Every structure is written in structure tokens, then in C-alpha cells.
Amino acid sequence: ILVPAKVICDAFGIEAGWGGDRVIIKDEDESLVIYNDRVYENKSFIPIDVGYQVIDELAMIPVRKVAEFFGYDVKWENNSVYIISK
């Protein structure tokens, strides 16, 4: 599921910036760079099925990848997505 970067980052208390071919998401200690076909984390590139996209001038990012990177659990139940802090 893609969500607006600002919405998820505001909810998690982290920062996001985007431009060109990437979205950079960071907190005080870590950063995640999302491209349209891969992410850069822990000093290496990892392919992903769906990366960031610009839709109606909003940077849309994969919520599961961002949530799990910053230490949240993601669960699917009855057509709903739950993001739970660990």
C-alpha cells in the first residue's frame, strides 16, 4: 500500500524529503532512501516490488517498508492494515 510520505512520517515523528528519483526518510539515527525499484538501507541497495511514486504531486511511499524499517510491526486483518509499535 502506498501512502503520502508526509502522512506516515508525521505519524511516526520522522522527516521526509523528496525530489528527482528518490524519497529520503530519516529520524535522528537512521535513514532510508526509497527509489522507484529499490531502497538503500544499511549501506546497500535492496530491490522492492513497489517503490515511491508521485501521484497528484504527492510523494507516495510503501507503508510496510517504512514502518518495518523504523521498528513497527505491520499486520493485515479483515481488509485493514494495522501498524503497531514494538
mmCIF file of N, CA, C and O in Angstrom:
data_model
loop_
_atom_site.group_PDB
_atom_site.id
_atom_site.type_symbol
_atom_site.label_atom_id
_atom_site.label_comp_id
_atom_site.label_asym_id
_atom_site.label_seq_id
_atom_site.Cartn_x
_atom_site.Cartn_y
_atom_site.Cartn_z
ATOM 1 N N ILE A 1 0.854 -1.170 0.000
ATOM 2 C CA ILE A 1 0.000 0.000 0.000
ATOM 3 C C ILE A 1 0.898 1.230 0.000
ATOM 4 O O ILE A 1 1.821 1.330 0.811
ATOM 5 N N LEU A 2 0.620 2.155 -0.884
ATOM 6 C CA LEU A 2 1.336 3.429 -0.923
ATOM 7 C C LEU A 2 0.533 4.478 -0.171
ATOM 8 O O LEU A 2 -0.689 4.554 -0.316
ATOM 9 N N VAL A 3 1.218 5.256 0.632
ATOM 10 C CA VAL A 3 0.582 6.348 1.369
ATOM 11 C C VAL A 3 1.417 7.608 1.166
ATOM 12 O O VAL A 3 2.614 7.526 0.872
ATOM 13 N N PRO A 4 0.815 8.777 1.354
ATOM 14 C CA PRO A 4 1.602 10.006 1.236
ATOM 15 C C PRO A 4 2.739 10.026 2.264
ATOM 16 O O PRO A 4 2.535 9.724 3.444
ATOM 17 N N ALA A 5 3.938 10.352 1.821
ATOM 18 C CA ALA A 5 5.105 10.377 2.702
ATOM 19 C C ALA A 5 4.865 11.267 3.914
ATOM 20 O O ALA A 5 5.199 10.899 5.035
ATOM 21 N N LYS A 6 4.271 12.409 3.719
ATOM 22 C CA LYS A 6 4.051 13.343 4.824
ATOM 23 C C LYS A 6 3.151 12.740 5.902
ATOM 24 O O LYS A 6 3.403 12.883 7.090
ATOM 25 N N VAL A 7 2.117 12.026 5.496
ATOM 26 C CA VAL A 7 1.179 11.444 6.455
ATOM 27 C C VAL A 7 1.878 10.424 7.347
ATOM 28 O O VAL A 7 1.783 10.489 8.578
ATOM 29 N N ILE A 8 2.577 9.474 6.755
ATOM 30 C CA ILE A 8 3.219 8.426 7.547
ATOM 31 C C ILE A 8 4.381 8.984 8.365
ATOM 32 O O ILE A 8 4.578 8.617 9.516
ATOM 33 N N CYS A 9 5.137 9.905 7.801
ATOM 34 C CA CYS A 9 6.271 10.473 8.531
ATOM 35 C C CYS A 9 5.814 11.335 9.697
ATOM 36 O O CYS A 9 6.409 11.284 10.774
ATOM 37 N N ASP A 10 4.761 12.099 9.516
ATOM 38 C CA ASP A 10 4.210 12.869 10.636
ATOM 39 C C ASP A 10 3.729 11.946 11.748
ATOM 40 O O ASP A 10 3.960 12.197 12.928
ATOM 41 N N ALA A 11 3.076 10.840 11.375
ATOM 42 C CA ALA A 11 2.578 9.891 12.372
ATOM 43 C C ALA A 11 3.714 9.235 13.151
ATOM 44 O O ALA A 11 3.584 8.972 14.344
ATOM 45 N N PHE A 12 4.841 8.969 12.482
ATOM 46 C CA PHE A 12 5.976 8.319 13.129
ATOM 47 C C PHE A 12 6.950 9.315 13.759
ATOM 48 O O PHE A 12 7.900 8.919 14.419
ATOM 49 N N GLY A 13 6.758 10.601 13.521
ATOM 50 C CA GLY A 13 7.673 11.604 14.061
ATOM 51 C C GLY A 13 9.025 11.597 13.377
ATOM 52 O O GLY A 13 10.047 11.840 14.018
ATOM 53 N N ILE A 14 9.036 11.310 12.078
ATOM 54 C CA ILE A 14 10.279 11.299 11.311
ATOM 55 C C ILE A 14 10.171 12.298 10.162
ATOM 56 O O ILE A 14 9.090 12.815 9.881
ATOM 57 N N GLU A 15 11.282 12.579 9.506
ATOM 58 C CA GLU A 15 11.315 13.568 8.431
ATOM 59 C C GLU A 15 11.369 12.894 7.071
ATOM 60 O O GLU A 15 11.923 11.811 6.924
ATOM 61 N N ALA A 16 10.801 13.577 6.066
ATOM 62 C CA ALA A 16 10.878 13.080 4.698
ATOM 63 C C ALA A 16 11.160 14.238 3.757
ATOM 64 O O ALA A 16 10.697 15.353 3.971
ATOM 65 N N GLY A 17 11.947 13.942 2.743
ATOM 66 C CA GLY A 17 12.201 14.897 1.675
ATOM 67 C C GLY A 17 12.242 14.141 0.374
ATOM 68 O O GLY A 17 12.638 12.974 0.337
ATOM 69 N N TRP A 18 11.777 14.748 -0.711
ATOM 70 C CA TRP A 18 11.797 14.028 -1.971
ATOM 71 C C TRP A 18 12.121 14.948 -3.114
ATOM 72 O O TRP A 18 11.929 16.158 -3.042
ATOM 73 N N GLY A 19 12.629 14.341 -4.143
ATOM 74 C CA GLY A 19 12.949 15.067 -5.351
ATOM 75 C C GLY A 19 13.702 14.164 -6.296
ATOM 76 O O GLY A 19 14.341 13.197 -5.879
ATOM 77 N N GLY A 20 13.563 14.443 -7.560
ATOM 78 C CA GLY A 20 14.251 13.613 -8.538
ATOM 79 C C GLY A 20 13.758 12.198 -8.505
ATOM 80 O O GLY A 20 12.571 11.933 -8.623
ATOM 81 N N ASP A 21 14.658 11.269 -8.235
ATOM 82 C CA ASP A 21 14.302 9.853 -8.306
ATOM 83 C C ASP A 21 14.230 9.167 -6.953
ATOM 84 O O ASP A 21 14.286 7.956 -6.857
ATOM 85 N N ARG A 22 14.090 9.941 -5.864
ATOM 86 C CA ARG A 22 14.121 9.295 -4.548
ATOM 87 C C ARG A 22 13.382 10.088 -3.469
ATOM 88 O O ARG A 22 13.172 11.282 -3.582
ATOM 89 N N VAL A 23 13.039 9.346 -2.412
ATOM 90 C CA VAL A 23 12.499 9.923 -1.178
ATOM 91 C C VAL A 23 13.472 9.546 -0.080
ATOM 92 O O VAL A 23 13.878 8.389 0.030
ATOM 93 N N ILE A 24 13.861 10.513 0.732
ATOM 94 C CA ILE A 24 14.764 10.259 1.853
ATOM 95 C C ILE A 24 13.963 10.431 3.137
ATOM 96 O O ILE A 24 13.380 11.484 3.372
ATOM 97 N N ILE A 25 13.959 9.382 3.940
ATOM 98 C CA ILE A 25 13.217 9.392 5.192
ATOM 99 C C ILE A 25 14.218 9.156 6.309
ATOM 100 O O ILE A 25 15.028 8.231 6.240
ATOM 101 N N LYS A 26 14.144 9.992 7.349
ATOM 102 C CA LYS A 26 15.139 9.835 8.410
ATOM 103 C C LYS A 26 14.599 10.266 9.764
ATOM 104 O O LYS A 26 13.694 11.074 9.867
ATOM 105 N N ASP A 27 15.201 9.661 10.778
ATOM 106 C CA ASP A 27 14.997 10.125 12.145
ATOM 107 C C ASP A 27 16.373 10.527 12.655
ATOM 108 O O ASP A 27 17.289 10.741 11.867
ATOM 109 N N GLU A 28 16.557 10.612 13.942
ATOM 110 C CA GLU A 28 17.844 11.058 14.487
ATOM 111 C C GLU A 28 18.981 10.087 14.189
ATOM 112 O O GLU A 28 20.126 10.490 14.046
ATOM 113 N N ASP A 29 18.672 8.782 14.101
ATOM 114 C CA ASP A 29 19.716 7.767 13.999
ATOM 115 C C ASP A 29 19.825 7.056 12.661
ATOM 116 O O ASP A 29 20.885 6.547 12.321
ATOM 117 N N GLU A 30 18.734 6.965 11.924
ATOM 118 C CA GLU A 30 18.715 6.134 10.725
ATOM 119 C C GLU A 30 18.098 6.875 9.544
ATOM 120 O O GLU A 30 17.330 7.808 9.726
ATOM 121 N N SER A 31 18.442 6.410 8.355
ATOM 122 C CA SER A 31 17.783 6.954 7.167
ATOM 123 C C SER A 31 17.510 5.832 6.174
ATOM 124 O O SER A 31 18.239 4.845 6.104
ATOM 125 N N LEU A 32 16.437 6.011 5.430
ATOM 126 C CA LEU A 32 16.001 5.070 4.411
ATOM 127 C C LEU A 32 15.782 5.874 3.139
ATOM 128 O O LEU A 32 15.114 6.908 3.165
ATOM 129 N N VAL A 33 16.373 5.431 2.039
ATOM 130 C CA VAL A 33 16.201 6.108 0.759
ATOM 131 C C VAL A 33 15.393 5.183 -0.139
ATOM 132 O O VAL A 33 15.778 4.036 -0.363
ATOM 133 N N ILE A 34 14.255 5.680 -0.626
ATOM 134 C CA ILE A 34 13.363 4.872 -1.448
ATOM 135 C C ILE A 34 13.400 5.393 -2.880
ATOM 136 O O ILE A 34 13.137 6.566 -3.128
ATOM 137 N N TYR A 35 13.741 4.516 -3.790
ATOM 138 C CA TYR A 35 13.703 4.805 -5.229
ATOM 139 C C TYR A 35 12.453 4.126 -5.783
ATOM 140 O O TYR A 35 11.675 3.550 -5.032
ATOM 141 N N ASN A 36 12.265 4.159 -7.090
ATOM 142 C CA ASN A 36 11.062 3.522 -7.622
ATOM 143 C C ASN A 36 11.186 2.011 -7.778
ATOM 144 O O ASN A 36 10.199 1.333 -7.980
ATOM 145 N N ASP A 37 12.384 1.447 -7.648
ATOM 146 C CA ASP A 37 12.537 -0.001 -7.776
ATOM 147 C C ASP A 37 13.445 -0.619 -6.723
ATOM 148 O O ASP A 37 13.698 -1.821 -6.741
ATOM 149 N N ARG A 38 13.942 0.186 -5.796
ATOM 150 C CA ARG A 38 14.849 -0.319 -4.772
ATOM 151 C C ARG A 38 14.902 0.655 -3.594
ATOM 152 O O ARG A 38 14.455 1.782 -3.703
ATOM 153 N N VAL A 39 15.453 0.189 -2.480
ATOM 154 C CA VAL A 39 15.698 1.047 -1.326
ATOM 155 C C VAL A 39 17.175 0.961 -0.976
ATOM 156 O O VAL A 39 17.846 -0.015 -1.292
ATOM 157 N N TYR A 40 17.653 1.993 -0.316
ATOM 158 C CA TYR A 40 19.025 1.999 0.181
ATOM 159 C C TYR A 40 18.930 2.022 1.696
ATOM 160 O O TYR A 40 18.420 2.975 2.289
ATOM 161 N N GLU A 41 19.369 0.926 2.304
ATOM 162 C CA GLU A 41 19.362 0.833 3.756
ATOM 163 C C GLU A 41 20.584 0.047 4.211
ATOM 164 O O GLU A 41 21.042 -0.861 3.518
ATOM 165 N N ASN A 42 21.095 0.408 5.345
ATOM 166 C CA ASN A 42 22.261 -0.278 5.907
ATOM 167 C C ASN A 42 23.397 -0.426 4.889
ATOM 168 O O ASN A 42 23.995 -1.484 4.732
ATOM 169 N N LYS A 43 23.647 0.632 4.153
ATOM 170 C CA LYS A 43 24.749 0.738 3.195
ATOM 171 C C LYS A 43 24.656 -0.232 2.026
ATOM 172 O O LYS A 43 25.666 -0.624 1.446
ATOM 173 N N SER A 44 23.433 -0.638 1.669
ATOM 174 C CA SER A 44 23.283 -1.484 0.486
ATOM 175 C C SER A 44 21.924 -1.240 -0.176
ATOM 176 O O SER A 44 20.982 -0.775 0.462
ATOM 177 N N PHE A 45 21.858 -1.547 -1.476
ATOM 178 C CA PHE A 45 20.620 -1.428 -2.227
ATOM 179 C C PHE A 45 19.867 -2.749 -2.157
ATOM 180 O O PHE A 45 20.463 -3.820 -2.293
ATOM 181 N N ILE A 46 18.558 -2.669 -1.970
ATOM 182 C CA ILE A 46 17.703 -3.842 -1.899
ATOM 183 C C ILE A 46 16.545 -3.629 -2.866
ATOM 184 O O ILE A 46 15.853 -2.607 -2.793
ATOM 185 N N PRO A 47 16.303 -4.573 -3.785
ATOM 186 C CA PRO A 47 15.185 -4.412 -4.712
ATOM 187 C C PRO A 47 13.842 -4.521 -3.984
ATOM 188 O O PRO A 47 13.721 -5.271 -3.009
ATOM 189 N N ILE A 48 12.853 -3.766 -4.453
ATOM 190 C CA ILE A 48 11.499 -3.866 -3.911
ATOM 191 C C ILE A 48 10.510 -3.912 -5.073
ATOM 192 O O ILE A 48 10.804 -3.453 -6.171
ATOM 193 N N ASP A 49 9.353 -4.493 -4.806
ATOM 194 C CA ASP A 49 8.328 -4.622 -5.846
ATOM 195 C C ASP A 49 7.724 -3.279 -6.233
ATOM 196 O O ASP A 49 7.512 -3.003 -7.402
ATOM 197 N N VAL A 50 7.425 -2.456 -5.232
ATOM 198 C CA VAL A 50 6.807 -1.150 -5.484
ATOM 199 C C VAL A 50 7.555 -0.113 -4.663
ATOM 200 O O VAL A 50 7.599 -0.195 -3.441
ATOM 201 N N GLY A 51 8.138 0.840 -5.346
ATOM 202 C CA GLY A 51 8.858 1.908 -4.672
ATOM 203 C C GLY A 51 7.999 3.154 -4.572
ATOM 204 O O GLY A 51 6.774 3.076 -4.585
ATOM 205 N N TYR A 52 8.650 4.289 -4.538
ATOM 206 C CA TYR A 52 7.884 5.512 -4.416
ATOM 207 C C TYR A 52 7.359 5.948 -5.769
ATOM 208 O O TYR A 52 7.903 5.626 -6.815
ATOM 209 N N GLN A 53 6.231 6.640 -5.723
ATOM 210 C CA GLN A 53 5.622 7.183 -6.930
ATOM 211 C C GLN A 53 5.100 8.573 -6.604
ATOM 212 O O GLN A 53 4.744 8.857 -5.463
ATOM 213 N N VAL A 54 5.056 9.419 -7.604
ATOM 214 C CA VAL A 54 4.433 10.729 -7.446
ATOM 215 C C VAL A 54 3.040 10.639 -8.040
ATOM 216 O O VAL A 54 2.871 10.323 -9.210
ATOM 217 N N ILE A 55 2.037 10.882 -7.207
ATOM 218 C CA ILE A 55 0.639 10.845 -7.626
ATOM 219 C C ILE A 55 -0.003 12.160 -7.193
ATOM 220 O O ILE A 55 0.008 12.490 -6.003
ATOM 221 N N ASP A 56 -0.545 12.892 -8.147
ATOM 222 C CA ASP A 56 -1.157 14.197 -7.862
ATOM 223 C C ASP A 56 -0.217 15.096 -7.052
ATOM 224 O O ASP A 56 -0.619 15.706 -6.066
ATOM 225 N N GLU A 57 1.036 15.103 -7.449
ATOM 226 C CA GLU A 57 2.083 15.918 -6.828
ATOM 227 C C GLU A 57 2.392 15.544 -5.382
ATOM 228 O O GLU A 57 2.978 16.315 -4.637
ATOM 229 N N LEU A 58 2.002 14.337 -4.961
ATOM 230 C CA LEU A 58 2.337 13.825 -3.636
ATOM 231 C C LEU A 58 3.315 12.677 -3.780
ATOM 232 O O LEU A 58 3.141 11.805 -4.640
ATOM 233 N N ALA A 59 4.335 12.652 -2.935
ATOM 234 C CA ALA A 59 5.261 11.519 -2.902
ATOM 235 C C ALA A 59 4.587 10.408 -2.114
ATOM 236 O O ALA A 59 4.327 10.539 -0.929
ATOM 237 N N MET A 60 4.294 9.310 -2.805
ATOM 238 C CA MET A 60 3.634 8.163 -2.185
ATOM 239 C C MET A 60 4.685 7.086 -1.928
ATOM 240 O O MET A 60 5.473 6.756 -2.817
ATOM 241 N N ILE A 61 4.695 6.545 -0.716
ATOM 242 C CA ILE A 61 5.723 5.587 -0.323
ATOM 243 C C ILE A 61 5.085 4.295 0.195
ATOM 244 O O ILE A 61 3.955 4.308 0.691
ATOM 245 N N PRO A 62 5.818 3.171 0.108
ATOM 246 C CA PRO A 62 5.283 1.899 0.603
ATOM 247 C C PRO A 62 5.292 1.859 2.132
ATOM 248 O O PRO A 62 6.347 1.840 2.764
ATOM 249 N N VAL A 63 4.111 1.867 2.715
ATOM 250 C CA VAL A 63 3.980 1.979 4.165
ATOM 251 C C VAL A 63 4.628 0.804 4.897
ATOM 252 O O VAL A 63 5.260 0.994 5.931
ATOM 253 N N ARG A 64 4.500 -0.404 4.389
ATOM 254 C CA ARG A 64 5.083 -1.559 5.074
ATOM 255 C C ARG A 64 6.604 -1.426 5.198
ATOM 256 O O ARG A 64 7.183 -1.639 6.259
ATOM 257 N N LYS A 65 7.273 -1.064 4.117
ATOM 258 C CA LYS A 65 8.736 -0.948 4.129
ATOM 259 C C LYS A 65 9.189 0.103 5.136
ATOM 260 O O LYS A 65 10.115 -0.119 5.911
ATOM 261 N N VAL A 66 8.529 1.250 5.138
ATOM 262 C CA VAL A 66 8.911 2.331 6.048
ATOM 263 C C VAL A 66 8.619 1.935 7.490
ATOM 264 O O VAL A 66 9.472 2.098 8.374
ATOM 265 N N ALA A 67 7.448 1.396 7.752
ATOM 266 C CA ALA A 67 7.077 1.014 9.118
ATOM 267 C C ALA A 67 8.038 -0.023 9.682
ATOM 268 O O ALA A 67 8.533 0.124 10.804
ATOM 269 N N GLU A 68 8.321 -1.068 8.904
ATOM 270 C CA GLU A 68 9.216 -2.108 9.405
ATOM 271 C C GLU A 68 10.641 -1.599 9.581
ATOM 272 O O GLU A 68 11.323 -1.978 10.537
ATOM 273 N N PHE A 69 11.101 -0.730 8.694
ATOM 274 C CA PHE A 69 12.448 -0.183 8.826
ATOM 275 C C PHE A 69 12.607 0.590 10.132
ATOM 276 O O PHE A 69 13.637 0.505 10.788
ATOM 277 N N PHE A 70 11.576 1.325 10.523
ATOM 278 C CA PHE A 70 11.656 2.127 11.742
ATOM 279 C C PHE A 70 11.116 1.406 12.977
ATOM 280 O O PHE A 70 10.844 2.021 13.997
ATOM 281 N N GLY A 71 10.989 0.068 12.896
ATOM 282 C CA GLY A 71 10.718 -0.732 14.082
ATOM 283 C C GLY A 71 9.260 -0.999 14.416
ATOM 284 O O GLY A 71 8.950 -1.379 15.548
ATOM 285 N N TYR A 72 8.359 -0.848 13.480
ATOM 286 C CA TYR A 72 6.954 -1.141 13.719
ATOM 287 C C TYR A 72 6.586 -2.494 13.120
ATOM 288 O O TYR A 72 7.199 -2.946 12.165
ATOM 289 N N ASP A 73 5.570 -3.129 13.674
ATOM 290 C CA ASP A 73 5.005 -4.341 13.088
ATOM 291 C C ASP A 73 3.833 -3.932 12.207
ATOM 292 O O ASP A 73 3.101 -2.991 12.521
ATOM 293 N N VAL A 74 3.645 -4.643 11.113
ATOM 294 C CA VAL A 74 2.532 -4.380 10.201
ATOM 295 C C VAL A 74 1.708 -5.646 10.092
ATOM 296 O O VAL A 74 2.238 -6.718 9.822
ATOM 297 N N LYS A 75 0.408 -5.529 10.353
ATOM 298 C CA LYS A 75 -0.482 -6.683 10.285
ATOM 299 C C LYS A 75 -1.675 -6.362 9.393
ATOM 300 O O LYS A 75 -2.165 -5.245 9.374
ATOM 301 N N TRP A 76 -2.109 -7.372 8.652
ATOM 302 C CA TRP A 76 -3.293 -7.278 7.795
ATOM 303 C C TRP A 76 -4.384 -8.104 8.438
ATOM 304 O O TRP A 76 -4.162 -9.258 8.798
ATOM 305 N N GLU A 77 -5.576 -7.529 8.562
ATOM 306 C CA GLU A 77 -6.692 -8.269 9.130
ATOM 307 C C GLU A 77 -8.002 -7.683 8.621
ATOM 308 O O GLU A 77 -8.227 -6.469 8.736
ATOM 309 N N ASN A 78 -8.847 -8.520 8.061
ATOM 310 C CA ASN A 78 -10.168 -8.086 7.574
ATOM 311 C C ASN A 78 -10.093 -6.854 6.679
ATOM 312 O O ASN A 78 -10.792 -5.869 6.894
ATOM 313 N N ASN A 79 -9.225 -6.910 5.676
ATOM 314 C CA ASN A 79 -9.064 -5.816 4.709
ATOM 315 C C ASN A 79 -8.589 -4.505 5.335
ATOM 316 O O ASN A 79 -8.830 -3.433 4.796
ATOM 317 N N SER A 80 -7.949 -4.590 6.486
ATOM 318 C CA SER A 80 -7.404 -3.410 7.156
ATOM 319 C C SER A 80 -5.924 -3.631 7.437
ATOM 320 O O SER A 80 -5.478 -4.761 7.608
ATOM 321 N N VAL A 81 -5.187 -2.541 7.497
ATOM 322 C CA VAL A 81 -3.770 -2.590 7.823
ATOM 323 C C VAL A 81 -3.587 -1.975 9.203
ATOM 324 O O VAL A 81 -4.098 -0.881 9.473
ATOM 325 N N TYR A 82 -2.851 -2.665 10.067
ATOM 326 C CA TYR A 82 -2.564 -2.171 11.407
ATOM 327 C C TYR A 82 -1.061 -1.989 11.540
ATOM 328 O O TYR A 82 -0.297 -2.899 11.229
ATOM 329 N N ILE A 83 -0.642 -0.850 12.031
ATOM 330 C CA ILE A 83 0.764 -0.573 12.297
ATOM 331 C C ILE A 83 0.901 -0.456 13.797
ATOM 332 O O ILE A 83 0.274 0.392 14.432
ATOM 333 N N ILE A 84 1.741 -1.338 14.354
ATOM 334 C CA ILE A 84 1.831 -1.474 15.806
ATOM 335 C C ILE A 84 3.271 -1.240 16.238
ATOM 336 O O ILE A 84 4.205 -1.818 15.684
ATOM 337 N N SER A 85 3.441 -0.406 17.266
ATOM 338 C CA SER A 85 4.795 -0.198 17.779
ATOM 339 C C SER A 85 5.214 -1.438 18.551
ATOM 340 O O SER A 85 4.405 -2.108 19.165
ATOM 341 N N LYS A 86 6.511 -1.729 18.479
ATOM 342 C CA LYS A 86 7.052 -2.917 19.159
ATOM 343 C C LYS A 86 7.318 -2.609 20.609
ATOM 344 O O LYS A 86 7.544 -1.544 21.013
#
